[in-house]
Amino acid sequence: MDFENLHVHAKELEFVKSFIQIVIHAFEDGAVFFATDLTEVTFKHTEKFDFPGLDVGNHFSNDGLAAKVIQARRPITFEIPREVYGKRVCAIGGPVWNDTDSEIIGSWALGAPRQHKIIQAFDTFAPVLADMLPEGGMLCLSTKDKYEKRQGSKKFDIPSIQVNTPIREGSSQELVLKQKNLVTDEVDESVYGVPVLSATAPLFDDNTGAVLGGFTVVLPRKLAKDLKAIANTLDQGLTGVSASIQQITVATNEASSNQSNLHEEIGKVKEQLDNINNVMRFIKEIADETKMLGLNASIEAARVGDAGRGFGVVAEEIRKLSEESKKTVIQIKELTQQIEKSMNATADASQSTLAVTEETSAAVQEVNATIEEMTSLANKLTETAANL
């Protein structure tokens, strides 16, 4: 029925009443229909909704629906704000004409609550959705000044938010009325006992486009907070370990450099020992030659008798000096052999130490690479916590 173009006469009013009593059941949230004469209510039928105080036999107010349609002399639609009946109501009413269509003898009106589709479905989907969230969550619907519906979960709830609780100043529920788009709000644990993320989407009137209120999902952020704390602790620990490894790397490189220098110096000492051995061999050869010369000199001195006695003494002393020189060369050679043996052992140890140092340096580099990977993982963990 096209109510806006309905032109009702007195004789048609009974048909309208009967028709309304049939179709009123189709209004999901209920409806109310009433008729009046020029002063009071003469008929009323309700279904799950009513206009309180507007009963049969009661006078209607001068600024009510009946008075306005009688004055307008045509059908009028009305948007009744939530503050009047606790719900937004859409109503339509029109005058009742006499049979000659010459004057108005009364009025008729039909009113029904208007609810956003999310509000209508809230009680169905909210309990299921709240418990599906990993850490639980809370869902609520708010009007311009208070919460109209709420649904907590088994894992998480906010007891301080109840139906008719005023919305918090500065909250996403308040901001969404002004900004008319999705508003998110990070709330620290001082407000609800745990850190939460609140996201509120505006609910628009399908006809006017006005913001009626907001649909809010409140998610606890305890897991994200714990993950972030773990990531920060891991990052700090890895930073400290990395600094220590860097110091070890510097020390290892320095030790490796010193060991290489030592190895080179040992090589040089071995070369000097070889030179000393060469000199010792030369001295031994001289001593041997000197001994032979001394021996020959003694023989020649013996041949010339007393004349060569002095020369013989000198030759004997030369031979003795040659013997002493030869003994000294042997002792020096023994010492140099011992030194060479020690130097060879030191060179072998130095070479082994150098190899270990180089292996240690390589291992430190691998540890550094692993720490860098772990630091990268800690950063990713922080990002993941921030996105939860």
Short mmCIF file of C-alpha atoms in Angstrom, two decimals:
data_model
loop_
_atom_site.label_atom_id
_atom_site.label_comp_id
_atom_site.label_asym_id
_atom_site.label_seq_id
_atom_site.Cartn_x
_atom_site.Cartn_y
_atom_site.Cartn_z
CA MET A 1 0.00 0.00 0.00
CA ASP A 2 1.30 3.46 -0.96
CA PHE A 3 0.65 5.26 2.33
CA GLU A 4 2.05 8.58 1.13
CA ASN A 5 -0.66 8.87 -1.53
CA LEU A 6 -3.42 7.35 0.61
CA HIS A 7 -6.59 9.46 0.63
CA VAL A 8 -8.83 8.04 3.36
CA HIS A 9 -12.52 8.78 3.78
CA ALA A 10 -14.63 7.88 6.76
CA LYS A 11 -16.23 4.93 4.97
CA GLU A 12 -12.77 3.57 3.98
CA LEU A 13 -11.27 3.82 7.47
CA GLU A 14 -12.63 0.44 8.59
CA PHE A 15 -10.98 -1.24 5.60
CA VAL A 16 -7.69 0.43 6.43
CA LYS A 17 -7.93 -0.76 10.05
CA SER A 18 -8.53 -4.34 8.95
CA PHE A 19 -5.73 -4.20 6.40
CA ILE A 20 -3.27 -2.81 8.94
CA GLN A 21 -4.10 -5.54 11.47
CA ILE A 22 -3.05 -8.09 8.84
CA VAL A 23 0.14 -6.51 7.48
CA ILE A 24 1.44 -5.16 10.80
CA HIS A 25 2.94 -8.60 11.55
CA ALA A 26 5.35 -8.09 8.65
CA PHE A 27 7.19 -5.37 10.59
CA GLU A 28 10.13 -7.26 12.10
CA ASP A 29 10.64 -4.82 14.97
CA GLY A 30 6.93 -4.20 15.51
CA ALA A 31 4.61 -1.30 14.68
CA VAL A 32 1.64 0.68 15.98
CA PHE A 33 -1.39 2.04 14.12
CA PHE A 34 -3.93 4.47 15.51
CA ALA A 35 -6.85 6.64 14.32
CA THR A 36 -8.35 9.77 15.87
CA ASP A 37 -11.20 12.19 15.52
CA LEU A 38 -10.41 15.86 15.88
CA THR A 39 -9.61 15.61 19.61
CA GLU A 40 -8.86 12.08 20.84
CA VAL A 41 -7.69 8.59 19.92
CA THR A 42 -10.54 6.39 18.65
CA PHE A 43 -8.63 3.25 17.57
CA LYS A 44 -5.24 1.66 18.25
CA HIS A 45 -3.51 -1.60 17.28
CA THR A 46 0.05 -2.52 18.36
CA GLU A 47 2.56 -5.26 17.55
CA LYS A 48 5.75 -5.42 19.70
CA PHE A 49 5.90 -1.61 19.74
CA ASP A 50 3.78 1.19 21.13
CA PHE A 51 3.52 4.94 21.58
CA PRO A 52 3.19 5.17 25.39
CA GLY A 53 0.37 7.41 26.65
CA LEU A 54 -1.40 7.45 23.30
CA ASP A 55 -4.34 5.21 24.19
CA VAL A 56 -7.96 5.04 23.03
CA GLY A 57 -9.96 7.80 24.66
CA ASN A 58 -6.90 9.96 25.36
CA HIS A 59 -6.57 13.39 23.83
CA PHE A 60 -3.62 13.81 21.49
CA SER A 61 -1.24 16.74 21.89
CA ASN A 62 -1.35 19.84 19.77
CA ASP A 63 2.17 19.16 18.45
CA GLY A 64 1.76 15.41 17.93
CA LEU A 65 1.36 13.37 14.75
CA ALA A 66 -2.43 13.64 14.59
CA ALA A 67 -2.43 17.42 15.02
CA LYS A 68 0.24 17.89 12.35
CA VAL A 69 -1.43 15.81 9.65
CA ILE A 70 -4.79 17.44 10.31
CA GLN A 71 -3.14 20.83 9.96
CA ALA A 72 -1.18 19.80 6.84
CA ARG A 73 -4.33 18.28 5.22
CA ARG A 74 -2.19 15.64 3.49
CA PRO A 75 -0.10 12.55 4.35
CA ILE A 76 3.22 13.35 6.08
CA THR A 77 6.23 11.18 7.02
CA PHE A 78 7.99 11.75 10.33
CA GLU A 79 11.43 10.85 11.71
CA ILE A 80 11.06 10.66 15.47
CA PRO A 81 14.44 10.85 17.24
CA ARG A 82 15.65 8.15 19.60
CA GLU A 83 15.28 10.41 22.61
CA VAL A 84 11.46 10.31 22.41
CA TYR A 85 10.75 6.57 22.59
CA GLY A 86 14.22 5.10 23.13
CA LYS A 87 14.35 4.02 19.48
CA ARG A 88 14.41 5.80 16.18
CA VAL A 89 10.90 5.71 14.78
CA CYS A 90 9.64 6.27 11.26
CA ALA A 91 5.97 7.26 11.13
CA ILE A 92 3.50 8.26 8.43
CA GLY A 93 0.06 9.74 8.94
CA GLY A 94 -2.71 11.42 7.04
CA PRO A 95 -6.11 13.07 7.47
CA VAL A 96 -9.47 11.28 7.38
CA TRP A 97 -11.99 13.07 5.18
CA ASN A 98 -15.78 13.03 5.30
CA ASP A 99 -17.58 11.17 2.58
CA THR A 100 -18.08 14.30 0.50
CA ASP A 101 -14.35 15.06 0.71
CA SER A 102 -15.20 18.55 1.97
CA GLU A 103 -13.73 18.54 5.46
CA ILE A 104 -11.34 16.62 7.72
CA ILE A 105 -12.96 14.64 10.52
CA GLY A 106 -9.91 12.91 11.97
CA SER A 107 -6.52 11.31 11.29
CA TRP A 108 -4.66 8.03 11.00
CA ALA A 109 -0.97 7.18 11.64
CA LEU A 110 1.38 4.22 11.42
CA GLY A 111 4.69 4.15 13.27
CA ALA A 112 7.50 1.56 13.37
CA PRO A 113 10.99 1.47 14.89
CA ARG A 114 13.83 1.90 12.42
CA GLN A 115 17.00 0.00 13.21
CA HIS A 116 20.22 -0.26 11.30
CA LYS A 117 20.80 -3.72 9.79
CA ILE A 118 23.81 -4.27 12.06
CA ILE A 119 21.68 -3.43 15.09
CA GLN A 120 19.02 -5.88 13.95
CA ALA A 121 21.57 -8.67 13.46
CA PHE A 122 23.78 -7.86 16.46
CA ASP A 123 22.26 -10.38 18.87
CA THR A 124 22.76 -13.12 16.27
CA PHE A 125 26.33 -12.58 15.09
CA ALA A 126 27.98 -10.83 18.06
CA PRO A 127 28.20 -13.83 20.47
CA VAL A 128 29.71 -16.03 17.76
CA LEU A 129 32.18 -13.43 16.49
CA ALA A 130 33.38 -12.38 19.96
CA ASP A 131 34.42 -15.93 20.88
CA MET A 132 36.08 -16.53 17.49
CA LEU A 133 38.70 -13.85 18.12
CA PRO A 134 42.11 -15.35 19.17
CA GLU A 135 42.32 -13.45 22.46
CA GLY A 136 38.61 -12.88 22.70
CA GLY A 137 37.08 -9.47 22.28
CA MET A 138 34.15 -7.23 22.98
CA LEU A 139 31.61 -5.88 20.48
CA CYS A 140 29.28 -3.02 21.14
CA LEU A 141 26.88 -0.59 19.47
CA SER A 142 26.76 3.02 20.56
CA THR A 143 24.41 5.92 19.91
CA LYS A 144 25.42 9.56 20.13
CA ASP A 145 25.86 9.45 23.88
CA LYS A 146 25.67 5.89 25.25
CA TYR A 147 26.10 2.18 24.55
CA GLU A 148 23.00 0.48 23.25
CA LYS A 149 24.20 -3.13 22.89
CA ARG A 150 27.24 -5.06 24.09
CA GLN A 151 28.72 -8.53 23.79
CA GLY A 152 31.75 -9.76 25.68
CA SER A 153 33.62 -13.05 25.16
CA LYS A 154 34.75 -15.88 27.39
CA LYS A 155 38.39 -14.78 27.17
CA PHE A 156 37.92 -11.03 27.39
CA ASP A 157 35.29 -8.55 28.53
CA ILE A 158 35.04 -4.99 29.85
CA PRO A 159 32.54 -5.04 32.73
CA SER A 160 32.61 -1.25 33.02
CA ILE A 161 30.91 -0.94 29.62
CA GLN A 162 27.25 -1.86 29.94
CA VAL A 163 24.06 -0.98 28.08
CA ASN A 164 23.21 2.70 28.74
CA THR A 165 26.76 3.42 29.98
CA PRO A 166 27.79 6.87 28.64
CA ILE A 167 30.48 6.75 25.98
CA ARG A 168 33.91 7.89 27.16
CA GLU A 169 34.99 11.41 26.22
CA GLY A 170 37.62 11.32 23.49
CA SER A 171 36.89 7.67 22.72
CA SER A 172 36.56 6.25 19.20
CA GLN A 173 32.78 6.09 19.78
CA GLU A 174 32.70 9.85 20.22
CA LEU A 175 35.17 10.69 17.44
CA VAL A 176 33.33 8.60 14.84
CA LEU A 177 30.32 10.93 15.13
CA LYS A 178 32.49 13.85 14.02
CA GLN A 179 34.87 12.20 11.56
CA LYS A 180 32.24 9.93 9.93
CA ASN A 181 34.80 7.25 9.07
CA LEU A 182 36.60 4.38 10.76
CA VAL A 183 38.35 5.46 13.97
CA THR A 184 40.94 3.37 15.80
CA ASP A 185 42.14 4.03 19.31
CA GLU A 186 45.07 2.49 21.19
CA VAL A 187 44.10 2.45 24.86
CA ASP A 188 46.76 1.66 27.47
CA GLU A 189 46.20 -0.74 30.34
CA SER A 190 45.44 2.04 32.82
CA VAL A 191 41.90 2.35 31.41
CA TYR A 192 40.65 -1.26 31.16
CA GLY A 193 43.39 -3.22 32.97
CA VAL A 194 44.96 -4.49 29.74
CA PRO A 195 46.09 -2.62 26.61
CA VAL A 196 43.38 -2.71 23.94
CA LEU A 197 42.79 -1.66 20.36
CA SER A 198 39.39 -0.13 19.77
CA ALA A 199 38.06 0.22 16.22
CA THR A 200 34.74 1.96 15.59
CA ALA A 201 32.91 2.15 12.26
CA PRO A 202 30.11 4.70 11.76
CA LEU A 203 26.50 3.58 11.29
CA PHE A 204 24.71 5.73 8.70
CA ASP A 205 21.03 6.40 8.23
CA ASP A 206 20.09 4.84 4.89
CA ASN A 207 17.83 7.75 4.01
CA THR A 208 19.53 10.86 5.36
CA GLY A 209 23.17 9.74 5.50
CA ALA A 210 23.48 11.04 9.05
CA VAL A 211 25.71 9.18 11.51
CA LEU A 212 23.47 7.35 13.98
CA GLY A 213 26.24 5.91 16.13
CA GLY A 214 29.05 3.40 15.90
CA PHE A 215 29.84 -0.31 15.77
CA THR A 216 32.91 -1.04 17.90
CA VAL A 217 35.26 -4.01 18.17
CA VAL A 218 37.56 -3.94 21.20
CA LEU A 219 40.55 -6.30 21.01
CA PRO A 220 42.93 -7.03 23.90
CA ARG A 221 46.59 -6.42 23.02
CA LYS A 222 48.25 -8.39 25.81
CA LEU A 223 49.77 -10.95 23.41
CA ALA A 224 51.09 -8.19 21.17
CA LYS A 225 52.52 -6.39 24.21
CA ASP A 226 54.22 -9.57 25.46
CA LEU A 227 55.64 -10.33 22.00
CA LYS A 228 56.94 -6.80 21.70
CA ALA A 229 58.58 -7.03 25.13
CA ILE A 230 60.19 -10.36 24.17
CA ALA A 231 61.38 -8.89 20.87
CA ASN A 232 62.85 -5.85 22.65
CA THR A 233 64.62 -8.03 25.20
CA LEU A 234 65.95 -10.27 22.42
CA ASP A 235 67.09 -7.26 20.43
CA GLN A 236 68.87 -5.74 23.44
CA GLY A 237 70.54 -9.08 24.24
CA LEU A 238 71.65 -9.57 20.66
CA THR A 239 72.96 -6.00 20.52
CA GLY A 240 75.09 -6.69 23.60
CA VAL A 241 76.32 -10.02 22.24
CA SER A 242 77.07 -8.40 18.89
CA ALA A 243 79.14 -5.71 20.60
CA SER A 244 81.08 -8.37 22.53
CA ILE A 245 81.63 -10.40 19.38
CA GLN A 246 82.92 -7.29 17.62
CA GLN A 247 85.44 -6.77 20.42
CA ILE A 248 86.48 -10.44 20.17
CA THR A 249 86.79 -10.05 16.41
CA VAL A 250 89.09 -7.04 16.81
CA ALA A 251 91.18 -8.86 19.41
CA THR A 252 91.32 -12.02 17.27
CA ASN A 253 92.37 -10.08 14.20
CA GLU A 254 95.03 -8.29 16.23
CA ALA A 255 96.25 -11.61 17.67
CA SER A 256 96.30 -13.10 14.19
CA SER A 257 98.32 -10.15 12.93
CA ASN A 258 100.76 -10.42 15.89
CA GLN A 259 101.05 -14.17 15.37
CA SER A 260 101.85 -13.65 11.70
CA ASN A 261 104.54 -11.11 12.65
CA LEU A 262 105.93 -13.52 15.24
CA HIS A 263 106.02 -16.29 12.65
CA GLU A 264 107.95 -14.02 10.30
CA GLU A 265 110.41 -13.02 13.04
CA ILE A 266 111.01 -16.68 13.93
CA GLY A 267 111.81 -17.29 10.28
CA LYS A 268 114.31 -14.46 10.34
CA VAL A 269 115.96 -15.85 13.50
CA LYS A 270 116.29 -19.23 11.81
CA GLU A 271 118.02 -17.52 8.90
CA GLN A 272 120.44 -15.86 11.36
CA LEU A 273 121.10 -19.23 13.00
CA ASP A 274 121.93 -20.62 9.58
CA ASN A 275 124.37 -17.72 9.09
CA ILE A 276 125.94 -18.40 12.49
CA ASN A 277 126.35 -22.08 11.58
CA ASN A 278 128.04 -21.06 8.37
CA VAL A 279 130.42 -18.80 10.35
CA MET A 280 131.09 -21.66 12.81
CA ARG A 281 132.00 -23.96 9.96
CA PHE A 282 134.35 -21.32 8.60
CA ILE A 283 135.95 -20.86 12.03
CA LYS A 284 136.34 -24.64 12.41
CA GLU A 285 138.03 -24.80 9.06
CA ILE A 286 140.40 -22.00 10.14
CA ALA A 287 141.07 -23.79 13.43
CA ASP A 288 141.84 -27.01 11.60
CA GLU A 289 144.16 -25.19 9.23
CA THR A 290 145.79 -23.37 12.18
CA LYS A 291 146.30 -26.67 13.97
CA MET A 292 148.01 -28.12 10.95
CA LEU A 293 150.18 -25.04 10.61
CA GLY A 294 151.10 -25.26 14.32
CA LEU A 295 151.95 -28.93 13.98
CA ASN A 296 154.13 -28.28 10.93
CA ALA A 297 155.76 -25.37 12.74
CA SER A 298 156.60 -27.65 15.71
CA ILE A 299 158.19 -30.23 13.39
CA GLU A 300 160.30 -27.59 11.65
CA ALA A 301 161.33 -26.11 15.03
CA ALA A 302 162.45 -29.58 16.18
CA ARG A 303 164.63 -29.94 13.12
CA VAL A 304 166.59 -26.74 13.73
CA GLY A 305 167.20 -27.65 17.37
CA ASP A 306 167.83 -25.00 19.95
CA ALA A 307 167.52 -22.24 17.39
CA GLY A 308 163.99 -23.15 16.72
CA ARG A 309 162.93 -23.76 20.34
CA GLY A 310 161.23 -20.36 20.72
CA PHE A 311 159.44 -20.85 17.47
CA GLY A 312 158.39 -24.31 18.68
CA VAL A 313 156.84 -22.77 21.83
CA VAL A 314 154.88 -20.36 19.68
CA ALA A 315 153.80 -23.16 17.38
CA GLU A 316 152.66 -25.19 20.39
CA GLU A 317 150.61 -22.26 21.66
CA ILE A 318 149.08 -21.82 18.21
CA ARG A 319 148.15 -25.50 18.15
CA LYS A 320 146.62 -25.26 21.64
CA LEU A 321 144.65 -22.11 20.60
CA SER A 322 143.45 -24.00 17.56
CA GLU A 323 142.28 -26.88 19.76
CA GLU A 324 140.48 -24.47 22.11
CA SER A 325 138.89 -22.67 19.16
CA LYS A 326 137.73 -25.99 17.77
CA LYS A 327 136.23 -26.99 21.13
CA THR A 328 134.54 -23.59 21.40
CA VAL A 329 133.10 -23.95 17.88
CA ILE A 330 131.74 -27.39 18.84
CA GLN A 331 130.11 -25.94 21.98
CA ILE A 332 128.66 -23.01 20.02
CA LYS A 333 127.36 -25.43 17.41
CA GLU A 334 125.70 -27.51 20.11
CA LEU A 335 124.08 -24.36 21.52
CA THR A 336 122.94 -23.20 18.11
CA GLN A 337 121.50 -26.68 17.46
CA GLN A 338 119.54 -26.47 20.70
CA ILE A 339 118.39 -22.96 19.81
CA GLU A 340 117.41 -24.14 16.32
CA LYS A 341 115.51 -27.06 17.84
CA SER A 342 113.65 -24.68 20.16
CA MET A 343 113.02 -22.28 17.29
CA ASN A 344 111.63 -25.11 15.17
CA ALA A 345 109.30 -26.12 18.01
CA THR A 346 108.29 -22.47 18.47
CA ALA A 347 107.71 -22.10 14.73
CA ASP A 348 105.50 -25.20 14.70
CA ALA A 349 103.55 -23.91 17.71
CA SER A 350 103.30 -20.48 16.08
CA GLN A 351 101.99 -22.04 12.87
CA SER A 352 99.42 -24.06 14.84
CA THR A 353 98.40 -21.00 16.83
CA LEU A 354 98.08 -18.98 13.63
CA ALA A 355 95.80 -21.67 12.14
CA VAL A 356 93.66 -21.74 15.29
CA THR A 357 93.47 -17.94 15.29
CA GLU A 358 92.36 -17.93 11.66
CA GLU A 359 89.74 -20.61 12.41
CA THR A 360 88.55 -18.60 15.41
CA SER A 361 88.26 -15.48 13.25
CA ALA A 362 86.19 -17.41 10.69
CA ALA A 363 83.96 -18.82 13.47
CA VAL A 364 83.45 -15.32 14.88
CA GLN A 365 82.37 -14.12 11.44
CA GLU A 366 79.84 -16.95 11.24
CA VAL A 367 78.54 -16.04 14.71
CA ASN A 368 78.21 -12.41 13.58
CA ALA A 369 76.18 -13.54 10.56
CA THR A 370 73.93 -15.63 12.81
CA ILE A 371 73.44 -12.70 15.19
CA GLU A 372 72.49 -10.47 12.27
CA GLU A 373 69.88 -13.03 11.20
CA MET A 374 68.53 -13.24 14.76
CA THR A 375 68.42 -9.43 14.99
CA SER A 376 66.46 -9.35 11.75
CA LEU A 377 64.12 -11.98 13.21
CA ALA A 378 63.68 -9.86 16.35
CA ASN A 379 62.76 -6.87 14.17
CA LYS A 380 60.21 -8.97 12.29
CA LEU A 381 58.84 -10.17 15.62
CA THR A 382 58.42 -6.54 16.70
CA GLU A 383 56.61 -5.73 13.45
CA THR A 384 54.36 -8.77 13.89
CA ALA A 385 53.51 -7.70 17.44
CA ALA A 386 52.67 -4.21 16.22
CA ASN A 387 50.31 -5.60 13.58
CA LEU A 388 48.42 -7.93 15.92
#
